[in-house]
Amino acid sequence: MKSSLKSWCAATSAVAALALALSGCAGDSGSTDTASPSAGDQSSPVSSAPAQSSPGSAMQATSLALADSSLGKIVVDGKGMTVYQFDKDTKGADSSACSGPCEDQWPAVPGGTDVTVDGVTGKTGTITGVNGESQLTLNGWPLYYFAGDKKAGDTAGQGVKDVWWVLDAAGTPIK
């Protein structure tokens, strides 16, 4: 009986955790466009991918570069992690529209004062992100990681809810 109860509790906990993770950004401030992609993983390898990293870790994105992908040449950080733009942001604004649960699935790319670029032609800058920390921008768009991208070159966030996009060298969303 005890092992059945333990199994049931473990299964229930796993289901609850999965439901919470999948609900992601379906929370406050109207930012409900952050669910996992329904079209499946659109991952592709990055040419000369740097060391593996995970979004949302305490990485400092002090460099941006271009990487080859199935979507063409896209902007990645110095570790090869894909960066994204959110259509609900306003280009050139000094704030981000991704807050609350949205931040969990789409963490901000940290800004820095000395950003290096390799092949990226758009202008870099920073805003104060919703967490009060500096957030990197490209061509006026705040930049984000997608929690669903697990390794360098993943592009699983591309086209999520038709509002999340990878960027080209100039910082223009690839739709």
Coordinates of C-alpha atoms in Angstrom, one line a residue:
M1 CA 0.0 0.0 0.0
K2 CA 2.8 2.4 0.9
S3 CA 4.6 1.9 -2.4
S4 CA 1.3 2.4 -4.3
L5 CA 0.7 5.7 -2.5
K6 CA 4.3 6.8 -3.2
S7 CA 3.9 5.9 -6.9
W8 CA 0.6 7.8 -7.0
C9 CA 2.1 10.9 -5.3
A10 CA 5.1 10.8 -7.6
A11 CA 3.0 10.6 -10.7
T12 CA 0.6 13.3 -9.5
S13 CA 3.6 15.6 -8.7
A14 CA 5.1 15.0 -12.1
V15 CA 1.8 15.8 -13.9
A16 CA 1.4 19.0 -11.8
A17 CA 5.0 20.1 -12.6
L18 CA 4.5 19.4 -16.3
A19 CA 1.2 21.3 -16.3
L20 CA 2.9 24.2 -14.6
A21 CA 5.8 24.2 -17.0
L22 CA 3.5 24.0 -20.1
S23 CA 1.4 26.9 -18.8
G24 CA 4.6 29.0 -18.9
C25 CA 3.6 32.5 -19.8
A26 CA -0.1 32.1 -19.9
G27 CA -0.2 34.5 -17.0
D28 CA -0.6 38.2 -16.2
S29 CA -0.1 41.4 -18.2
G30 CA -1.8 39.9 -21.3
S31 CA 1.4 38.1 -22.4
T32 CA -0.2 34.8 -23.2
D33 CA 1.7 34.2 -26.4
T34 CA 4.5 32.2 -24.9
A35 CA 3.4 28.5 -24.9
S36 CA 5.7 25.9 -26.3
P37 CA 5.7 25.6 -30.1
S38 CA 3.1 23.3 -31.5
A39 CA 4.9 22.6 -34.8
G40 CA 7.6 20.6 -33.0
D41 CA 11.2 21.4 -32.4
Q42 CA 12.8 23.4 -35.2
S43 CA 16.3 22.8 -34.0
S44 CA 19.3 22.9 -36.3
P45 CA 23.0 22.7 -35.8
V46 CA 25.1 25.9 -35.5
S47 CA 28.2 26.1 -37.6
S48 CA 31.2 26.1 -35.2
A49 CA 28.9 26.1 -32.2
P50 CA 30.5 27.4 -29.0
A51 CA 30.3 25.6 -25.7
Q52 CA 26.9 24.4 -24.5
S53 CA 24.9 26.7 -22.3
S54 CA 21.3 26.8 -20.9
P55 CA 19.0 29.9 -21.2
G56 CA 18.3 31.7 -18.0
S57 CA 21.6 30.6 -16.4
A58 CA 23.7 33.4 -15.0
M59 CA 25.5 33.9 -18.4
Q60 CA 26.5 37.4 -19.5
A61 CA 25.8 37.9 -23.2
T62 CA 28.7 40.2 -24.0
S63 CA 28.9 39.0 -27.5
L64 CA 26.6 38.4 -30.4
A65 CA 27.5 36.5 -33.6
L66 CA 25.8 34.9 -36.6
A67 CA 25.2 31.2 -36.9
D68 CA 24.0 29.1 -39.8
S69 CA 20.6 27.4 -39.3
S70 CA 17.7 26.0 -41.3
L71 CA 16.3 29.5 -41.0
G72 CA 19.4 31.1 -42.6
K73 CA 22.0 33.1 -40.7
I74 CA 20.7 34.0 -37.3
V75 CA 21.9 36.0 -34.3
V76 CA 23.2 33.9 -31.4
D77 CA 25.0 34.9 -28.2
G78 CA 28.7 34.1 -27.5
K79 CA 27.8 30.6 -26.5
G80 CA 25.8 29.9 -29.6
M81 CA 22.4 30.2 -27.9
T82 CA 19.7 31.6 -30.2
V83 CA 18.3 35.0 -29.2
Y84 CA 14.7 36.1 -30.0
Q85 CA 12.5 39.1 -30.5
F86 CA 9.0 39.5 -29.2
D87 CA 6.3 41.2 -31.4
K88 CA 4.6 42.6 -28.3
D89 CA 7.6 44.7 -27.5
T90 CA 7.8 48.2 -29.1
K91 CA 11.0 48.6 -31.2
G92 CA 13.1 51.4 -29.7
A93 CA 11.1 51.5 -26.4
D94 CA 13.0 51.5 -23.1
S95 CA 11.0 48.6 -21.6
S96 CA 10.1 45.0 -22.2
A97 CA 6.5 43.6 -22.6
C98 CA 7.5 40.2 -21.3
S99 CA 6.9 40.0 -17.6
G100 CA 5.6 37.7 -15.0
P101 CA 5.4 34.0 -16.1
C102 CA 6.6 35.1 -19.5
E103 CA 10.1 35.8 -18.0
D104 CA 10.3 32.1 -16.9
Q105 CA 10.0 30.8 -20.5
W106 CA 11.7 33.8 -22.2
P107 CA 14.5 35.1 -20.0
A108 CA 16.1 38.4 -21.0
V109 CA 19.5 38.4 -22.6
P110 CA 21.6 40.2 -20.1
G111 CA 23.0 43.5 -21.3
G112 CA 26.6 44.7 -20.9
T113 CA 28.6 47.9 -21.5
D114 CA 31.1 46.2 -23.8
V115 CA 29.2 44.1 -26.3
T116 CA 31.3 42.6 -29.1
V117 CA 29.7 41.5 -32.4
D118 CA 30.9 39.2 -35.1
G119 CA 28.9 39.5 -38.4
V120 CA 26.0 41.3 -36.7
T121 CA 25.4 44.7 -38.4
G122 CA 22.4 45.9 -36.3
K123 CA 23.0 48.4 -33.5
T124 CA 23.3 47.0 -30.0
G125 CA 22.0 48.8 -26.9
T126 CA 20.4 48.1 -23.5
I127 CA 17.2 48.7 -21.7
T128 CA 16.3 48.1 -18.1
G129 CA 14.5 44.8 -18.2
V130 CA 11.4 44.0 -16.1
N131 CA 13.6 42.4 -13.4
G132 CA 15.5 45.7 -13.1
E133 CA 18.6 44.3 -14.7
S134 CA 20.2 45.5 -18.0
Q135 CA 18.7 43.7 -21.0
L136 CA 20.5 43.6 -24.4
T137 CA 18.8 45.0 -27.5
L138 CA 19.5 44.7 -31.2
N139 CA 18.2 47.2 -33.7
G140 CA 15.9 48.5 -30.9
W141 CA 14.4 45.1 -30.1
P142 CA 14.9 43.7 -26.6
L143 CA 16.5 40.2 -26.8
Y144 CA 15.4 37.0 -25.1
Y145 CA 16.4 33.3 -24.8
F146 CA 13.8 30.5 -25.0
A147 CA 13.8 28.1 -22.1
G148 CA 12.9 25.3 -24.6
D149 CA 16.3 25.7 -26.4
K150 CA 18.5 23.3 -24.6
K151 CA 21.8 23.6 -26.6
A152 CA 23.6 25.9 -28.9
G153 CA 21.8 26.1 -32.3
D154 CA 18.3 25.1 -31.1
T155 CA 15.6 27.3 -32.6
A156 CA 12.6 25.8 -30.8
G157 CA 11.2 29.3 -30.0
Q158 CA 10.9 30.4 -33.6
G159 CA 7.4 31.3 -34.5
V160 CA 5.8 30.4 -31.1
K161 CA 2.3 31.9 -31.1
D162 CA 3.4 33.9 -34.2
V163 CA 5.1 36.5 -31.9
W164 CA 8.6 35.1 -31.2
W165 CA 11.3 35.4 -33.9
V166 CA 14.9 34.8 -34.5
L167 CA 16.8 37.8 -36.0
D168 CA 19.0 38.3 -39.0
A169 CA 22.4 40.2 -38.9
A170 CA 20.7 43.6 -39.0
G171 CA 18.4 42.8 -36.1
T172 CA 15.3 42.3 -38.3
P173 CA 13.0 39.4 -37.3
I174 CA 12.9 36.4 -39.6
K175 CA 9.3 35.5 -40.0

